[in-house]
Amino acid sequence: MPRSRASPTPKPRPTRAEAIAAKLAEDIVAGRLKPGTPLDEAGLARTHGTSRTPVREALRQLAPTGLVQVSPRRGAVVAIPDTTQLAEMFLVMAELEAMAAALAALAMTPEERRGLERQHAAMAVMVREADVAAYRAANVAFHHLLYLGAHNGYLGELATATRRRLAPFRAAQLEAPDRLGRSHAEHAAIVTAIQRGDAAAAAAMIRTHIGLTGQTWAAMAEALRRPDLPEK
């Protein structure tokens, strides 16, 4: 007789606090909640139809991820890292993506190369229409294609995790003047190097791209901090 298969253990449903934390993290990573945005407990409780207790717990859960900063004076806000931390984060991201781009230049299959070309071409329409929200999502997909094209699973895990940590800041910087067009032009240089199989050029182009992304956000972050400077 065939042995009966044990039924899978049902996954526990998330608590109210966990569900709120997941939704806030999704909104932050997608750029719907921008760095520096106050996270008012009472307002969030009304939005989620709950008391302030699970909201407070959700914010506590998010604080260790680096997505949210909690202080006694200001309460909770979407995180703005200090200048040194920001530079360190973008430096690591640039090196991970440079490695992915270099490997992709050598390892991508013809179909993967065509997919990268199609993704880049589709993003041109978003640039022309100044559709920042659509470009944000497409930008994540573009970089994910590079991770897949590298054919190195562990590198993909590291790059994806680091990208998620930086996602709010990479998303927000796309709203800087002319940044969509410049980002798309930087992508074009990366795609060209990969299609030529030039690993060194692909790595160099993506280091430049991530470096400019970091510089753009640093300028925006400084502007966000200025209103707090007079506070004693």
XYZ file of C-alpha atoms in Angstrom, residues 8 19 22 53 59 75 86 105-106 108-109 117 140 158-159 162 166 179 181 185 189 196:
22
model
C 1.669 20.066 5.450
C 0.825 42.423 9.078
C 4.924 43.994 6.412
C -0.687 49.000 20.370
C 7.331 50.071 14.380
C 8.830 59.417 17.262
C 24.888 56.037 3.380
C 28.553 40.038 -19.477
C 30.201 36.633 -19.706
C 24.131 35.604 -19.916
C 22.360 33.412 -22.426
C 17.348 44.747 -24.029
C 14.055 46.905 -9.761
C 23.528 39.224 -1.227
C 22.706 41.796 -3.905
C 21.453 44.844 0.100
C 18.787 50.611 0.073
C 17.262 61.800 -12.811
C 16.720 60.403 -18.110
C 21.314 56.666 -20.108
C 25.944 52.053 -21.115
C 29.596 43.186 -26.048
